[in-house]
Short mmCIF file of C-alpha atoms (C1' of nucleotides) in Angstrom, two decimals:
data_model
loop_
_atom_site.label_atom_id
_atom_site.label_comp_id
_atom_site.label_asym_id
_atom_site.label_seq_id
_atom_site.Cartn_x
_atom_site.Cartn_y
_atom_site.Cartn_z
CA UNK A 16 71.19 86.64 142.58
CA UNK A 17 70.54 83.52 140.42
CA UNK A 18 72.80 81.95 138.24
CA UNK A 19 72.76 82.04 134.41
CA UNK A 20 72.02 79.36 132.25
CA UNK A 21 73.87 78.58 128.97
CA UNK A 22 71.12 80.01 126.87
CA UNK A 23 70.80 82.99 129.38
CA UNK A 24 74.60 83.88 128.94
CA UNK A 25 74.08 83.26 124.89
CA UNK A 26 71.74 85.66 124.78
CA UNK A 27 73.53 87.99 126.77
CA UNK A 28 76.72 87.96 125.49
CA UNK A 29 75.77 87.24 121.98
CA UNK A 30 77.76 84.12 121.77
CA UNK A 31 75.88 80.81 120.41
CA UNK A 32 76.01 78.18 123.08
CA UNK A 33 77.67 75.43 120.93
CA UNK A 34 80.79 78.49 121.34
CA UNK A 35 80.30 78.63 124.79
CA UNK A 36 80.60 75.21 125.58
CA UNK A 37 84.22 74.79 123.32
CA UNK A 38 85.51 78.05 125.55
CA UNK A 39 84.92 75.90 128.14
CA UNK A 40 86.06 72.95 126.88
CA UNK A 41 89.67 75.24 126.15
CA UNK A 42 89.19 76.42 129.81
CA UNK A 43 88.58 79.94 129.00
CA UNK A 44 85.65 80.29 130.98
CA UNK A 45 83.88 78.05 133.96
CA UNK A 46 80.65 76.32 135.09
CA UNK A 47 79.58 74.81 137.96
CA UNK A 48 77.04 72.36 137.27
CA UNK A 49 73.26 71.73 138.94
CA UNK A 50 71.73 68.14 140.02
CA UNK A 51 70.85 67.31 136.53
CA UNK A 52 73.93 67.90 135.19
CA UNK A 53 73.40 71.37 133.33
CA UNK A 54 75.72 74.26 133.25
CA UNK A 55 75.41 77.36 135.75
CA UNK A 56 77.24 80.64 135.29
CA UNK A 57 78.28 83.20 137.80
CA UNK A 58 77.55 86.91 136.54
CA UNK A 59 81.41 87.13 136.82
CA UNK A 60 81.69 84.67 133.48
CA UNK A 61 79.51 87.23 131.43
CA UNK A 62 82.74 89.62 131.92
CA UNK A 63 84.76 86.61 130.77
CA UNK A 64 82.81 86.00 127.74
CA UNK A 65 82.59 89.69 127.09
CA UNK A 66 86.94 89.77 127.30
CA UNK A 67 87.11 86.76 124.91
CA UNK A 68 85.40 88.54 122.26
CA UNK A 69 87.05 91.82 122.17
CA UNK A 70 90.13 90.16 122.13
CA UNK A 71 89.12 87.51 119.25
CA UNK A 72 87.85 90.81 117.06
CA UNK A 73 91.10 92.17 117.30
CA UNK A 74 92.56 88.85 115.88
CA UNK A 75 94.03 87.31 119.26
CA UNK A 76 93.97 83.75 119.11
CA UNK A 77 92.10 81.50 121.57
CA UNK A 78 94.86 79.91 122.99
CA UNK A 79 96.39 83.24 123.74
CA UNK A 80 93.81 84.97 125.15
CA UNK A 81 93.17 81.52 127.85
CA UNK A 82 96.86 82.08 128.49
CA UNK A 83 96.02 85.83 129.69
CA UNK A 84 92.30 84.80 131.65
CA UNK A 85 94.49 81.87 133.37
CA UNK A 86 96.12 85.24 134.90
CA UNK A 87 93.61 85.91 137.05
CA UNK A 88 93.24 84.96 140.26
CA UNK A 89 91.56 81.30 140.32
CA UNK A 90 90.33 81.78 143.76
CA UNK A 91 88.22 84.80 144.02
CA UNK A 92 86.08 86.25 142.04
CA UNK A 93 88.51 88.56 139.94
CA UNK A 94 88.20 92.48 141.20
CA UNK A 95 88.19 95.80 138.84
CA UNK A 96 91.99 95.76 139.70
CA UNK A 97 92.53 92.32 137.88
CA UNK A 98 90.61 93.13 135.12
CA UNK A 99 92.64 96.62 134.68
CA UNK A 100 95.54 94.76 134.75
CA UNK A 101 94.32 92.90 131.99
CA UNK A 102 92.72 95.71 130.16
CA UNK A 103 96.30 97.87 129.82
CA UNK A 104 98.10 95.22 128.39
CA UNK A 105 95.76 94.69 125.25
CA UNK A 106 95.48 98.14 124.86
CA UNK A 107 99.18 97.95 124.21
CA UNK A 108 98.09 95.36 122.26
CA UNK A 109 95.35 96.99 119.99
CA UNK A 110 97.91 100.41 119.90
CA UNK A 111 100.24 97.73 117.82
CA UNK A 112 97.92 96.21 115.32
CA UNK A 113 96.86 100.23 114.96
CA UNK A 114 100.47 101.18 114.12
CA UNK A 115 100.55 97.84 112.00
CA UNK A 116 97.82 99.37 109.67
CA UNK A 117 98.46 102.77 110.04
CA UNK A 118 102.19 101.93 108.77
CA UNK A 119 100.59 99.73 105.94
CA UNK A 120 97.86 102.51 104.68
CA UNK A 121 100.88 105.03 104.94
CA UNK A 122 102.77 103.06 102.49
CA UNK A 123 99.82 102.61 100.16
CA UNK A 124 99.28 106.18 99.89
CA UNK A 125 102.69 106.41 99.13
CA UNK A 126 102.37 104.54 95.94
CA UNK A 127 99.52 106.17 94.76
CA UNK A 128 100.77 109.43 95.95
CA UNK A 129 104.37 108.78 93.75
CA UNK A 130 102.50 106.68 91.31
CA UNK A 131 105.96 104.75 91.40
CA UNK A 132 104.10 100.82 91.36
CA UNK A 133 107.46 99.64 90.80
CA UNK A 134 108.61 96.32 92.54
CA UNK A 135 112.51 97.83 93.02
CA UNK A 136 111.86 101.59 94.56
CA UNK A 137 108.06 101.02 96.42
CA UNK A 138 108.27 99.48 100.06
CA UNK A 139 105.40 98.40 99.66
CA UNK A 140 105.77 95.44 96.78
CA UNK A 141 109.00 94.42 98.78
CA UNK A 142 107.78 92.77 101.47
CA UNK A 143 110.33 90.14 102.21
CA UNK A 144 110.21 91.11 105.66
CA UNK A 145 106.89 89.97 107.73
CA UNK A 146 105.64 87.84 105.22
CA UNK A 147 106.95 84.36 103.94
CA UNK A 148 106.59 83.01 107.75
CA UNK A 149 106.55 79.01 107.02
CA UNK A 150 104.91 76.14 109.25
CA UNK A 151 101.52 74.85 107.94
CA UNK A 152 97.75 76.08 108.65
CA UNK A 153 96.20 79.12 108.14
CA UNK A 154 98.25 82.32 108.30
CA UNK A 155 97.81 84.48 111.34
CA UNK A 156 96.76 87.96 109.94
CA UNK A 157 99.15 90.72 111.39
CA UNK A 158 101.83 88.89 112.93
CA UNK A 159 103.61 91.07 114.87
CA UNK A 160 106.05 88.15 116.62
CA UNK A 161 107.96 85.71 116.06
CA UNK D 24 113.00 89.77 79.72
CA UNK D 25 112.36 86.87 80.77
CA UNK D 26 109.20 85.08 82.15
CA UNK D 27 109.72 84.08 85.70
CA UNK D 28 109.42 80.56 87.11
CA UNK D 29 106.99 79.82 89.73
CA UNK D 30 110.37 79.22 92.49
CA UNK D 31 111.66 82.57 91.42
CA UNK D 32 107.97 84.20 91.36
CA UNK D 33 107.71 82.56 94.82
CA UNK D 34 111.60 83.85 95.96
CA UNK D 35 110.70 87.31 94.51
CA UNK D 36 107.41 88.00 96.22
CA UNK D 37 107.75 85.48 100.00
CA UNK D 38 104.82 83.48 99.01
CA UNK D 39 105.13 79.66 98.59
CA UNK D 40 105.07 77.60 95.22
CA UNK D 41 102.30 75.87 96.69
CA UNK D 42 100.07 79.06 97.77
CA UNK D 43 100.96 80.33 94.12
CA UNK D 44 99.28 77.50 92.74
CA UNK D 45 96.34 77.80 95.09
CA UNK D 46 95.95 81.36 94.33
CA UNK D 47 96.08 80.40 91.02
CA UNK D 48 93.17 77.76 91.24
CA UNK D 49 91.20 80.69 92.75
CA UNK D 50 91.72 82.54 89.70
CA UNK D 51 93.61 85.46 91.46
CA UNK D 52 96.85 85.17 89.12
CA UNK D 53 97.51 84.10 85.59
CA UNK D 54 100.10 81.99 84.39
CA UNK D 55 101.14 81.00 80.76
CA UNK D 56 102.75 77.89 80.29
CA UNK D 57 105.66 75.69 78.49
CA UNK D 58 106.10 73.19 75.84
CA UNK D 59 106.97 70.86 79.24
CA UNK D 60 103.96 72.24 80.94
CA UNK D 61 105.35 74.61 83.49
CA UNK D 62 104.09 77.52 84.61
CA UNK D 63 105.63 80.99 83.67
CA UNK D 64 104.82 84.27 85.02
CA UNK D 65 104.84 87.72 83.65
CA UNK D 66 106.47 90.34 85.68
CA UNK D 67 103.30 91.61 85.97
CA UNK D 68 102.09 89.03 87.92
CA UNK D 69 104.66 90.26 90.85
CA UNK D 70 102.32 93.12 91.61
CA UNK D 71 99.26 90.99 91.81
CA UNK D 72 100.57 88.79 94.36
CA UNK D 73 101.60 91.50 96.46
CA UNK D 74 98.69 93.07 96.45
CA UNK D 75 97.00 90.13 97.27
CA UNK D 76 99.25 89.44 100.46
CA UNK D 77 98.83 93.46 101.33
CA UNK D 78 94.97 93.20 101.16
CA UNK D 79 95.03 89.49 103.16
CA UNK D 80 97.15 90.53 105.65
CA UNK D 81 94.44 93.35 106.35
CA UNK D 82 92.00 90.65 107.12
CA UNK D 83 90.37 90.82 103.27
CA UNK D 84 89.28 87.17 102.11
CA UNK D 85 90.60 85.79 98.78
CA UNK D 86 87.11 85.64 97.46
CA UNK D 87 87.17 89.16 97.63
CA UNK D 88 90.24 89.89 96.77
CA UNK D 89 89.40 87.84 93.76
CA UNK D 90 86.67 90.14 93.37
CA UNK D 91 88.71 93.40 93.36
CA UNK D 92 91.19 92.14 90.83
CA UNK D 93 88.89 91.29 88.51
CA UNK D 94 88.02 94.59 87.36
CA UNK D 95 91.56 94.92 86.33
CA UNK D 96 91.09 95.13 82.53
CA UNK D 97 91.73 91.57 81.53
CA UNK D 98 93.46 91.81 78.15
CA UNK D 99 95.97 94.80 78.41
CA UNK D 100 98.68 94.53 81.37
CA UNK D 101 97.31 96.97 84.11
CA UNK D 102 98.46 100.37 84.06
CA UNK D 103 99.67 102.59 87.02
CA UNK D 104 95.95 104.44 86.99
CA UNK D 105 94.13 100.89 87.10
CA UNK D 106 96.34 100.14 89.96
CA UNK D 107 95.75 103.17 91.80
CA UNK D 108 92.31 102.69 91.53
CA UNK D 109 92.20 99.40 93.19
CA UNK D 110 94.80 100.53 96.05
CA UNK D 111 92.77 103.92 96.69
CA UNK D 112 89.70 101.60 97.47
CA UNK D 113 91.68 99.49 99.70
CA UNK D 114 93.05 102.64 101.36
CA UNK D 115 89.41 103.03 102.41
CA UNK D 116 89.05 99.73 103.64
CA UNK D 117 91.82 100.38 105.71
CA UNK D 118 90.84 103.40 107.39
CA UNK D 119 87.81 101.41 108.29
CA UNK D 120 89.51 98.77 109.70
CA UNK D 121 91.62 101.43 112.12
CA UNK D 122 88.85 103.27 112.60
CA UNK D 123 86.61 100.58 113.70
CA UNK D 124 90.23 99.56 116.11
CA UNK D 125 90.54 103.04 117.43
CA UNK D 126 86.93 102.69 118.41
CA UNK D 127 87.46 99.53 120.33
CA UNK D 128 90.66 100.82 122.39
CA UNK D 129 89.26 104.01 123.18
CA UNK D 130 86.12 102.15 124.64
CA UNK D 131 88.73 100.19 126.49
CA UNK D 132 90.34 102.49 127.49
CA UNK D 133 87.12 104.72 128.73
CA UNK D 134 86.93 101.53 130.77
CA UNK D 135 90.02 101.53 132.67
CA UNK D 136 89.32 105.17 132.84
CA UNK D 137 86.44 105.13 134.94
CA UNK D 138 86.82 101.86 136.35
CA UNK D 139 83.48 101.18 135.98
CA UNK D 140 83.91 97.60 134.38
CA UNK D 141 80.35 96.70 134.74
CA UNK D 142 77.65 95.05 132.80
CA UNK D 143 75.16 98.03 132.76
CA UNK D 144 76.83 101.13 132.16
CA UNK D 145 79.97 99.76 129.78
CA UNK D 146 79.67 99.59 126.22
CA UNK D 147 82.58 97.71 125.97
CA UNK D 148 80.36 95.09 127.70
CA UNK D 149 77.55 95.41 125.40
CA UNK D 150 78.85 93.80 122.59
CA UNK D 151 75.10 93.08 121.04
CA UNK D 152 75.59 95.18 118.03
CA UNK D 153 77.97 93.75 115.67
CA UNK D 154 79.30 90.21 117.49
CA UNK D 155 76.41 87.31 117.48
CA UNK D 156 76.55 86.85 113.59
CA UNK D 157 75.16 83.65 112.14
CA UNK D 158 76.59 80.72 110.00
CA UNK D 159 79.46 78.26 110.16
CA UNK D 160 82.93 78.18 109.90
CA UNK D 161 85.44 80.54 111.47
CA UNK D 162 84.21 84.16 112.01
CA UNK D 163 85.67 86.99 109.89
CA UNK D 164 87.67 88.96 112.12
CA UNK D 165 86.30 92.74 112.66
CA UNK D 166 83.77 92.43 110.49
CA UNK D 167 82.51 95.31 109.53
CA UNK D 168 79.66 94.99 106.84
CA UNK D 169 76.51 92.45 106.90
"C1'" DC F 9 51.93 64.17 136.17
"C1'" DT F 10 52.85 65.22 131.60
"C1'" DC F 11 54.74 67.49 127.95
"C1'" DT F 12 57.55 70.58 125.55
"C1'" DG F 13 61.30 73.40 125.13
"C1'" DA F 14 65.98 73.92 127.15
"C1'" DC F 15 70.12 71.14 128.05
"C1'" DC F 16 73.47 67.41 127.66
"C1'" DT F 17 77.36 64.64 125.05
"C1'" DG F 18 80.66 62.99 121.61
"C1'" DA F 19 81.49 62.77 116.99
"C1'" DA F 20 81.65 64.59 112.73
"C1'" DG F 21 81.21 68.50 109.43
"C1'" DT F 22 82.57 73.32 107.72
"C1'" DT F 23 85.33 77.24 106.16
"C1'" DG F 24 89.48 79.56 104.62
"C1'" DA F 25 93.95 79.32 103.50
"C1'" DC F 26 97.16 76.70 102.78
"C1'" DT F 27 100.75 72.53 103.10
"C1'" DT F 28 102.22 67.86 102.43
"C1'" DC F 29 102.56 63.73 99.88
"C1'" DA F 30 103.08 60.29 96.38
"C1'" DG F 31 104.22 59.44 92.13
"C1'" DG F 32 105.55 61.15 88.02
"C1'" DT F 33 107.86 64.76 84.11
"C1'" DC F 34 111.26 68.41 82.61
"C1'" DA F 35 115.52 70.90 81.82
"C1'" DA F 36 120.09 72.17 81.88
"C1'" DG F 37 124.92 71.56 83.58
"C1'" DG F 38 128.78 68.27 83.28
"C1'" DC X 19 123.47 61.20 77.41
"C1'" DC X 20 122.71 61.26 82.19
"C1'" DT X 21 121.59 62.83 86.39
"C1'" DT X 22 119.75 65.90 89.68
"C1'" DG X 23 117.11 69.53 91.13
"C1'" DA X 24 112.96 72.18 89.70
"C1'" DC X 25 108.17 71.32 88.24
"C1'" DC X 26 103.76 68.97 87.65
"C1'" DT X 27 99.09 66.92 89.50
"C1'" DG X 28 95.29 65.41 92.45
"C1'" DA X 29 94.20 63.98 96.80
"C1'" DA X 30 94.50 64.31 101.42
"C1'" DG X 31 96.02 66.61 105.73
"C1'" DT X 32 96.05 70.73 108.98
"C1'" DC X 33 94.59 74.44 111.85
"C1'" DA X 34 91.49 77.56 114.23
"C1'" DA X 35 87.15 78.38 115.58
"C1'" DC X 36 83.20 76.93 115.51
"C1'" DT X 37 78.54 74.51 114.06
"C1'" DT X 38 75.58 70.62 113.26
"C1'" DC X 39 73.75 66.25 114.33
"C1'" DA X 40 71.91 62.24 116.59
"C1'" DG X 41 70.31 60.49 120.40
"C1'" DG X 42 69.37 61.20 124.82
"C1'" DT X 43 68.04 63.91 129.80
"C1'" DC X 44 65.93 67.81 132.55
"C1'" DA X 45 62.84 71.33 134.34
"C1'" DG X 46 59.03 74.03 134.98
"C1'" DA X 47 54.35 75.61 133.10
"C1'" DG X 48 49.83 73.90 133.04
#
DNA sequence: CTCTGACCTGAAGTTGACTTCAGGTCAAGG
DNA sequence: CCTTGACCTGAAGTCAACTTCAGGTCAGAG
């Protein structure tokens, strides 16, 4: 069973290389590297790369998601039991940023439903409560914490 | 009644002065302005910038956004039907957007499921349908047109 | 053995959505 | 009238998530 190269897992995965090598560089996936200095994947890192992207679709920041790979084991090759593990907790996850919409569309009907549009009675033009988060940089999209 | 002043537009509706102007550079709200040159806001303009945080929280882009309010009649303030008509299309951007969520966890979850977890049989794993897009700058998250 | 297409690196550029800053102007209470 | 807090502007900074570029090295088909 031969190792990939970078272009192999690209083409694979259907992630460019250039984003391959910065999820490296952020430790989110590894290499091991051959005489001449070029990157070698294990099958194992197509699984990785696969885990990266669901999570980034769903709007789960890098950072986060290398918090939640570093939670496999380092040693072995992670088993179907790790990546379970893994697997529950974002579908608690995705069940959230469902609700999050669900709640939001739910609302919006609302409005059109009552026709009401007004800032004092609709929930939805009051929204003091989840937005207005401060700090600097781009705004996560459904925040949930914090 | 009176106009509203860009710190009370920006108390009322949890966005900051400073995105106010930004969104205003973009075009995406009006303001009228004093003898001393500062910017005054018709109530009106309340319901604008919530929309616009509603539809960006759901992931929309300004540009679009932009878009969208621009067929709100330019002259007249917008009534209650032109409003609806904008939120019932969002409502169907919305159901998209869970739709295309539900998808994901329920592949996830068909995952866990059956424990299969591997390359050839799992869709979830076979992400060459609508990740691999093309272009620079940060990806749009769950895209789901182009 | 040669050549061409795949790889390498570090640095810099890009995009969206803002914020921060410096250096000024305005307005309204005392 | 004066002062202080709200406003103004344009330019530059920030952040995430990448891409692009320039200038090299490697590997395997012929």
């Amino acid at each position: 069973m031969h190792l990939l190269t970078i272009g192999e897992l690209s083409a694979r995965s259907g992630v460019a290389q250039s984003a391959l090598r910065y999820y490296e560089r952020l430790g989110l996936i590894r290499s091991t590297r051959t005489g001449g200095n070029q990157r070698r994947y294990e099958r194992a890192e197509l699984r990785r790369v696969a885990f990266i992207r669901v999570a980034a679709q769903v709007g789960v920041p890098l950072e986060e998601i290398g918090a939640a790979l570093a939670s496999l084991p380092d040693a072995r090759t992670p088993t179907k039991a790790d990546w379970a593990r893994l697997s529950r907790q974002w579908r608690g996850r995705l069940d959230e940023q469902i609700h999050l919409l669900e709640r939001l569309r739910d609302r919006l009907s609302g409005c059109i439903g009552c026709g009401c549009l007004s800032m004092a009675s609709c929930s939805m033009f009051n929204p003091a409560d989840r937005l207005a988060t401060t700090g600097s940089g781009p705004r996560r999209l459904l925040t949930d914490d914090q």
